[in-house]
Coordinates of C-alpha atoms in Angstrom, one line a residue:
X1 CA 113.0 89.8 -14.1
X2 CA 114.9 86.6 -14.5
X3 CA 118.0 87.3 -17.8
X4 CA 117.7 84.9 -20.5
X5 CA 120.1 83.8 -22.9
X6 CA 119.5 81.9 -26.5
X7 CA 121.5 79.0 -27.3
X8 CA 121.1 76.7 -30.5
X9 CA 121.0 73.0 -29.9
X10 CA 119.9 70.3 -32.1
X11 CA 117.6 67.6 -30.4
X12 CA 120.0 64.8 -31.1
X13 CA 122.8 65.7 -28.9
X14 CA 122.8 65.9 -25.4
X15 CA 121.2 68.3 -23.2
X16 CA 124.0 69.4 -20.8
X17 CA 125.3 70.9 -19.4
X18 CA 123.2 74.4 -19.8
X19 CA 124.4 76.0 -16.7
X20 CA 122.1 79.2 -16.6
X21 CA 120.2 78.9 -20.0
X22 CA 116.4 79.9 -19.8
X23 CA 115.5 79.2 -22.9
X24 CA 116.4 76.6 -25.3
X25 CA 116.3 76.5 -29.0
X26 CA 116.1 73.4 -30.7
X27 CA 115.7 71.8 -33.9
X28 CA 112.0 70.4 -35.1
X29 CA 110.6 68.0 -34.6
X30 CA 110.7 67.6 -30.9
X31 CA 108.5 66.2 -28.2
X32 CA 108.1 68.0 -24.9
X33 CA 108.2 64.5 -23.3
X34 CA 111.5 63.7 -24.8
X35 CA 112.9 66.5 -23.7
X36 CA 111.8 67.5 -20.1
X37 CA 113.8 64.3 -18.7
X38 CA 116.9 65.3 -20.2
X39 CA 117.0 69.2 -18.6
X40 CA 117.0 68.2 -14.8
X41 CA 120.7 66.6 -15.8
X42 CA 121.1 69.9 -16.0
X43 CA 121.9 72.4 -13.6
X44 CA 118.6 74.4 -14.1
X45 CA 116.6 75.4 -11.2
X46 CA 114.1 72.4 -10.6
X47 CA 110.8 74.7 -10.6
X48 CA 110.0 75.7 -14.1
X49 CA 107.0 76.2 -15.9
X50 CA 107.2 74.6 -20.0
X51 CA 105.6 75.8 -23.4
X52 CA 106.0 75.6 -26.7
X53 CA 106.4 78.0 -29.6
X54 CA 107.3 77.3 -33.0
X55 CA 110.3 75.9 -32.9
X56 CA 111.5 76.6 -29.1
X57 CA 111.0 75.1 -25.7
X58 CA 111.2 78.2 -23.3
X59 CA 112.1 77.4 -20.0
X60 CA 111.1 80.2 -17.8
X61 CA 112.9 80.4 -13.8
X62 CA 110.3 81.3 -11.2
X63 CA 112.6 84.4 -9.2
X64 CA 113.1 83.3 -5.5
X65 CA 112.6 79.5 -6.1
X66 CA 114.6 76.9 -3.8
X67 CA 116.5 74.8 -6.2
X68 CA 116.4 72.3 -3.4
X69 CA 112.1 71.5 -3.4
X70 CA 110.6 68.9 -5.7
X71 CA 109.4 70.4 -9.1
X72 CA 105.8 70.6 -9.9
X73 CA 105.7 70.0 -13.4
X74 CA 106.9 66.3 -14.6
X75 CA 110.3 65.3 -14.7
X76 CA 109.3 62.0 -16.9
X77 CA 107.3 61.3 -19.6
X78 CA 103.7 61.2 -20.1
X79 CA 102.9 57.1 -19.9
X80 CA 100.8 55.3 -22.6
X81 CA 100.7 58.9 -24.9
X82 CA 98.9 57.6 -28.4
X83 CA 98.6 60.4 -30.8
X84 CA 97.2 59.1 -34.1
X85 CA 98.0 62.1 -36.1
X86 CA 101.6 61.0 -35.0
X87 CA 101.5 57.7 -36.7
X88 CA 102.9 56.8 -39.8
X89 CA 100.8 54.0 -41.8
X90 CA 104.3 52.8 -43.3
X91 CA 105.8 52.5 -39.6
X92 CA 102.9 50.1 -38.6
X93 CA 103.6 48.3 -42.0
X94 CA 107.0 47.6 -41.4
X95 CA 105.4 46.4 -37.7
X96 CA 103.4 43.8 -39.3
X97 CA 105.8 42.5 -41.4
X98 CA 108.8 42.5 -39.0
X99 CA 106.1 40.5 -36.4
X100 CA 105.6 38.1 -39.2
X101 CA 108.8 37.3 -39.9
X102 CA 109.8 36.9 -35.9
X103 CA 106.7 34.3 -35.7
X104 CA 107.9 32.4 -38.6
X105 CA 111.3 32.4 -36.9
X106 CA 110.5 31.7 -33.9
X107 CA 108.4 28.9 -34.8
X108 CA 111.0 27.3 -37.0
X109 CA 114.3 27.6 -34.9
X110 CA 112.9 27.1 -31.8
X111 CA 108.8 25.7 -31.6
X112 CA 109.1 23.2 -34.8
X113 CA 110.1 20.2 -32.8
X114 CA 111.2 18.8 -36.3
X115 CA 113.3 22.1 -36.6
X116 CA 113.4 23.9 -33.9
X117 CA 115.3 24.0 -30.6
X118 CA 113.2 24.5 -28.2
X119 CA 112.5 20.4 -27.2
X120 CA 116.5 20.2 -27.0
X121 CA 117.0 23.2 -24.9
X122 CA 114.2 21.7 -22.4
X123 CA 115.4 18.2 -22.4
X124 CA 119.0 19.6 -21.7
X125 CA 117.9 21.1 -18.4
X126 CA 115.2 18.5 -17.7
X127 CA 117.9 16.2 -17.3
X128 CA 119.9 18.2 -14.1
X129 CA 116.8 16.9 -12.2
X130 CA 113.4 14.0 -11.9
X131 CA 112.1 17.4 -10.1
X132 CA 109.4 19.5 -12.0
X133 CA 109.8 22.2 -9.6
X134 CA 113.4 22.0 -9.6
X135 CA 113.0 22.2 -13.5
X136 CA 110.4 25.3 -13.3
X137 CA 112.9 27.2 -11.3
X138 CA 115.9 26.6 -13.4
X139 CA 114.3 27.6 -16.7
X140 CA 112.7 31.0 -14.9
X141 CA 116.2 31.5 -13.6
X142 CA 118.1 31.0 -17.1
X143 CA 115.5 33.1 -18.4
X144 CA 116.1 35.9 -16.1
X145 CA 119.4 35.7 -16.0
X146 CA 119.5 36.6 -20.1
X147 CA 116.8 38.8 -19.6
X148 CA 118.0 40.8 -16.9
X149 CA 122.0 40.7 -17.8
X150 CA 120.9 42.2 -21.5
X151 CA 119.0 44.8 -19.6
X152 CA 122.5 46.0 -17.4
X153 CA 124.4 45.6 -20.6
X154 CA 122.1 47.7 -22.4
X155 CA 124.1 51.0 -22.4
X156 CA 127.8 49.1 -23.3
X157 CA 125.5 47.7 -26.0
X158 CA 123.9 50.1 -27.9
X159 CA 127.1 52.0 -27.9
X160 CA 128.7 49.2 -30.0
X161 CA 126.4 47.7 -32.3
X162 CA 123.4 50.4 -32.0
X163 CA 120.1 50.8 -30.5
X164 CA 118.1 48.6 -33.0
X165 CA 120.6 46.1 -33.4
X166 CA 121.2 45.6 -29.4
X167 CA 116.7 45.5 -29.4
X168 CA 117.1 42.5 -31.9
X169 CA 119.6 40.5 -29.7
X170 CA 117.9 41.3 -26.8
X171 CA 114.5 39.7 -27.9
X172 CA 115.7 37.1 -29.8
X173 CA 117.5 35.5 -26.8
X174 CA 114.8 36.8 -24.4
X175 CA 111.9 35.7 -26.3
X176 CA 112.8 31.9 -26.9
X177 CA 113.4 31.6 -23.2
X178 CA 110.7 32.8 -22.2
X179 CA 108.2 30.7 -24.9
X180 CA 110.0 27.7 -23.4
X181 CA 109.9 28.4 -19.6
X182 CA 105.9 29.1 -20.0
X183 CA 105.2 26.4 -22.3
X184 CA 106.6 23.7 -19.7
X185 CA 104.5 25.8 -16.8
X186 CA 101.5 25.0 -18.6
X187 CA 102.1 21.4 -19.5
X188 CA 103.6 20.6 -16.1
X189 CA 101.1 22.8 -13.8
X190 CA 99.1 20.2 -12.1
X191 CA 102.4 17.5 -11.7
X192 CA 103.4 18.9 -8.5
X193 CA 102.5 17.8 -5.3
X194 CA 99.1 19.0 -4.3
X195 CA 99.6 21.3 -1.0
X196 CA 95.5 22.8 -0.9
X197 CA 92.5 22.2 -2.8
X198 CA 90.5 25.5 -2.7
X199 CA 88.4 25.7 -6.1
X200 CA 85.4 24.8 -4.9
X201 CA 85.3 28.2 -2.6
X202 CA 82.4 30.3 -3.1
X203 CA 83.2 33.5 -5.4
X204 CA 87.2 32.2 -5.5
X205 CA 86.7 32.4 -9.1
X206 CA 85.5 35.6 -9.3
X207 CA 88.2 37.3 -7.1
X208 CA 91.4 35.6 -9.0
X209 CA 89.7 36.6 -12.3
X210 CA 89.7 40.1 -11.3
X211 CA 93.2 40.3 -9.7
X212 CA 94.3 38.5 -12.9
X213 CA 92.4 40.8 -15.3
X214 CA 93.7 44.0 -13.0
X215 CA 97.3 42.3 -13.0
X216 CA 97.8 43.0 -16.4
X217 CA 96.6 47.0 -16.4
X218 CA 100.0 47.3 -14.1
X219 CA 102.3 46.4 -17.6
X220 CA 104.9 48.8 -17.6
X221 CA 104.3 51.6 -19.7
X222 CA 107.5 50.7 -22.4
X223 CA 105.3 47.7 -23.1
X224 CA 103.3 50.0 -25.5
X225 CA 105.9 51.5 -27.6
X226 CA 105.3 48.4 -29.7
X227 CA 107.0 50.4 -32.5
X228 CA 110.2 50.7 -30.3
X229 CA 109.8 47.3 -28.9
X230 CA 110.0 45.9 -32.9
X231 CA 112.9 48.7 -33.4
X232 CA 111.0 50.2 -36.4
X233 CA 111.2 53.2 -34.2
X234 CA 114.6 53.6 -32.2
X235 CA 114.4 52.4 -28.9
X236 CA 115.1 54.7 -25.8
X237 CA 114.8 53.8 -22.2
X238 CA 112.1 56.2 -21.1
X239 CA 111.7 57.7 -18.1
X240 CA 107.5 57.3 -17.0
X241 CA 106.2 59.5 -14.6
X242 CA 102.1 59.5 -15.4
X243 CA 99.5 57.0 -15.3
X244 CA 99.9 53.6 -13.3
X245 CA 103.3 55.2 -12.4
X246 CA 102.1 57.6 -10.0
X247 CA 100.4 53.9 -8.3
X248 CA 103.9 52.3 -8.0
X249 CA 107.1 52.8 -9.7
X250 CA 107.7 50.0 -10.7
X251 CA 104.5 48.4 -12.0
X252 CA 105.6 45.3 -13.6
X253 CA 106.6 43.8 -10.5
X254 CA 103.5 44.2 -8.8
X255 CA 101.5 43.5 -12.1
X256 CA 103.3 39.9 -11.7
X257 CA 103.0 39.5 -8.2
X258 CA 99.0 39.6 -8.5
X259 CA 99.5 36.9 -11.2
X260 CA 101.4 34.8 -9.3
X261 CA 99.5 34.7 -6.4
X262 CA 96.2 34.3 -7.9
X263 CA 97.5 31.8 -10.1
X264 CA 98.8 29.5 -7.1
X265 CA 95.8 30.2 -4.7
X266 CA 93.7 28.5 -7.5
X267 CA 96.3 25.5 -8.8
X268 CA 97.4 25.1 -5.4
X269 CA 100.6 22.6 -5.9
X270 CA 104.5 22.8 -5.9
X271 CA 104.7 23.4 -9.0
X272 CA 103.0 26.9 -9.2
X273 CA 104.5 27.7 -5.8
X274 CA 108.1 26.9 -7.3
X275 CA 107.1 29.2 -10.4
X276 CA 105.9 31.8 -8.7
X277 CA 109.0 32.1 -6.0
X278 CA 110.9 32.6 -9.4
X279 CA 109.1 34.8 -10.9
X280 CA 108.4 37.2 -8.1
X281 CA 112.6 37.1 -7.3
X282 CA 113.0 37.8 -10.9
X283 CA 110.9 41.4 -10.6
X284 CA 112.4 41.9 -7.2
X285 CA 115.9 41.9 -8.2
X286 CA 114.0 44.0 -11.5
X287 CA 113.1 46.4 -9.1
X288 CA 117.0 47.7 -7.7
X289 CA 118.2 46.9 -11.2
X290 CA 115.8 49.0 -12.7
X291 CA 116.1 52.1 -10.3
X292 CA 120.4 51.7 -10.7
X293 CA 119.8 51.8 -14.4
X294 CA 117.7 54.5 -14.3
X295 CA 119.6 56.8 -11.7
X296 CA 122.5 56.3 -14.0
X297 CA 121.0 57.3 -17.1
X298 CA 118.6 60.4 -16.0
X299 CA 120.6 61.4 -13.1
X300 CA 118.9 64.0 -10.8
X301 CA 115.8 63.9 -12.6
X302 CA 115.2 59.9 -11.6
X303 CA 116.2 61.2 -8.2
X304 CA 113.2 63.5 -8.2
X305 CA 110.8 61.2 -9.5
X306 CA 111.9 58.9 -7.2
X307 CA 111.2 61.0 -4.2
X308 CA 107.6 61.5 -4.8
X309 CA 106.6 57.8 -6.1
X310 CA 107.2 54.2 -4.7
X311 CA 107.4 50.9 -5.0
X312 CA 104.9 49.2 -2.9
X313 CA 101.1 50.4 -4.6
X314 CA 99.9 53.5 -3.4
X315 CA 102.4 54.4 -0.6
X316 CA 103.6 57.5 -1.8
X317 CA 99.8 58.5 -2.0
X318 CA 99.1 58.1 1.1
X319 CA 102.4 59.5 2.5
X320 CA 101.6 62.9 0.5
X321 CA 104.5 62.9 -1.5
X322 CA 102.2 61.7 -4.7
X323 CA 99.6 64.2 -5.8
X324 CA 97.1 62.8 -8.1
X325 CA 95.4 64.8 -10.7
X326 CA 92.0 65.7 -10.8
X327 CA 91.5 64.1 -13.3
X328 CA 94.1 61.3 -13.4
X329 CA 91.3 58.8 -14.5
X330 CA 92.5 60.8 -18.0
X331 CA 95.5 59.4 -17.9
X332 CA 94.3 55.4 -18.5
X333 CA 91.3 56.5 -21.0
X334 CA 94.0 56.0 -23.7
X335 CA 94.0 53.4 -26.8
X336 CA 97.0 51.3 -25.3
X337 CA 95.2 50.2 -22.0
X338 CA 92.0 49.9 -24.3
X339 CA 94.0 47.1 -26.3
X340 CA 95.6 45.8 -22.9
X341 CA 91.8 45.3 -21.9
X342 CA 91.1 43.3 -24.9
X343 CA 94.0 41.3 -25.5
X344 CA 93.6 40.4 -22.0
X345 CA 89.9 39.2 -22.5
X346 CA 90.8 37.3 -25.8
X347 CA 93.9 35.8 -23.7
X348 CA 91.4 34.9 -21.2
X349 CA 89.2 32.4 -23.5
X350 CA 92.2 31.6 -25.3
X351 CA 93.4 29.6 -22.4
X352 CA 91.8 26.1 -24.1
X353 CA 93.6 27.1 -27.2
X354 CA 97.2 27.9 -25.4
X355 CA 96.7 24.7 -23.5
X356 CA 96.2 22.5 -26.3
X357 CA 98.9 24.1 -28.0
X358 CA 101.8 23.3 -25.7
X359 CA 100.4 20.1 -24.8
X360 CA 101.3 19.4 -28.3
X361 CA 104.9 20.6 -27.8
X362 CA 105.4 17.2 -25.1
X363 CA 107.9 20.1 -23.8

């Protein structure tokens, strides 16, 4: 029989180091999934076996077990969890009204040519070159260079000004620069040089719509916390283990390299090649950037997730180290990739509608 010993801990402060705890008492409310990351920083054996009762999460040794072997049980968090009875009608209030008043800014400071920014911030780097593709690349690189050094400086950040406050800088650079860099893709798409002319193939169509409509089912799994993402809930940086995660680790990525290269097969110029190369090297420096930040915040238990999933799709399936469930199709019959499938419909015959709208921007 394995000796257990009882120590009180409240949820908010860290969980280590535990040493030879078996069984943890924290105080409610808690989530399972909020805390199973945090207790492989620990020194704990890594196979053990989690329930809940009342207000405890027992964690129960299995005698004999080498520390050194992968654990069964999830080390990350369960991807794209809903649970309505965990929603708060005033949290979704303070959604709605928060996304109102970003749009309104948005628009003003930065769409509003009379107002705005946004023309001025894409004259200022039209003018390094006559090139559009030159111009393309610059604006994806600016973008990710704001986007991606926020994301490094996250932890210095939040430890300065806060969690919410650093989520409010982060999108409110990120989010201009990015409305600007796709607004000038779509007005400048077809100015390029024309390298192939393949629109006319048979069932081409077909094919890039699919790739397209599967591209976006690869979102990374933060993308759903909208509540986090506004900051009406805090925002953490999650550790994901289930769902499209088990596919590839880092999802995103290959979520945008499907877009890209359906979107240049069918436009077929220099100016969705130059895109594209941006984008792609944007998620491909994501992807070491994302796995540094994650080995430095979860520690041994990134390492183990890391060990049985991959980056390239379905590798670690097919090398063994990736077990699906039984009944992994479970794990996407959730209400976010429900709305992912119809926003990406409605984004679909909204392209007249998006097209028309950034012509109007002369961006």
């Amino acid at each position: 029989m394995a000796n257990s010993v009882v120590l009180t801990y409240p949820l908010s402060a860290p969980v280590r180091p535990l040493h030879n705890t078996k069984i943890l008492r924290f105080q409610p409310p808690f989530s399972l999934s909020q805390i199973r990351p945090n207790l492989f920083q620990t020194s704990l054996p890594k196979s053990l076996s989690f329930y809940t009762k009342k207000s405890f999460v027992r964690v129960l040794e299995q005698e004999g077990t080498d520390a050194s072997s992968p654990a069964p049980d999830l080390v990350g968090e369960d991807s794209a969890e809903f649970l309505l009875s965990g929603q708060k009608i005033t949290s979704w209030l303070y959604f709605s009204g928060i996304l109102g008043v970003v749009l309104y800014v948005l628009n003003f400071a930065w769409i509003d040519n009379s107002t705005g920014f946004g023309k001025a911030f894409i004259d200022a780097v039209s003018s390094i070159s006559d090139s559009h593709e030159v111009i393309m690349l610059a604006l994806t690189f600016i973008f990710a260079i704001v986007h991606s050094g926020l994301a490094s400086l996250r932890d210095t950040g939040e430890k300065l000004i806060g969690e919410r406050a650093y989520r409010v800088l982060f999108a409110g650079l990120s989010l201009p620069l990015a409305v600007s860099t796709v607004v000038y893709f779509i007005n400048h798409r077809y100015d390029g040089v024309q390298l192939w002319q393949v629109q006319d193939a048979p069932g081409l169509h077909t094919i890039l719509w699919m790739s397209n409509f599967i591209s976006f089912f690869f979102l990374y799994p933060s993308t759903f916390n909208l509540l986090e993402v506004a900051a009406v809930d805090k925002p953490k940086m999650h550790l994901w283990e289930t769902g499209i995660m088990r596919i590839t680790r880092h999802p995103q990525m290959v979520g945008q390299v499907i877009w890209c290269v359906a979107h240049t097969i069918w436009i077929g110029n220099s100016v969705a090649v130059a895109a594209s190369v941006g984008l792609i090297t944007h998620h491909l420096f994501g992807v070491w950037n994302g796995d540094r930040r994650l080995a430095i915040r979860y520690g041994e238990a990134f390492e183990i997730l890391k060990s049985r999933s991959s980056v390239i799709p379905f590798a670690a399936i097919l090398e063994g180290r990736q077990k699906l469930p039984k009944d992994y199709y479970k794990e996407f019959l959730r209400l976010p990739y429900l709305s992912i499938t119809a926003l990406t419909l409605g984004a679909y015959f909204a392209h007249p509608l998006m097209q028309s709208a950034s012509f109007r921007l002369h961006w």
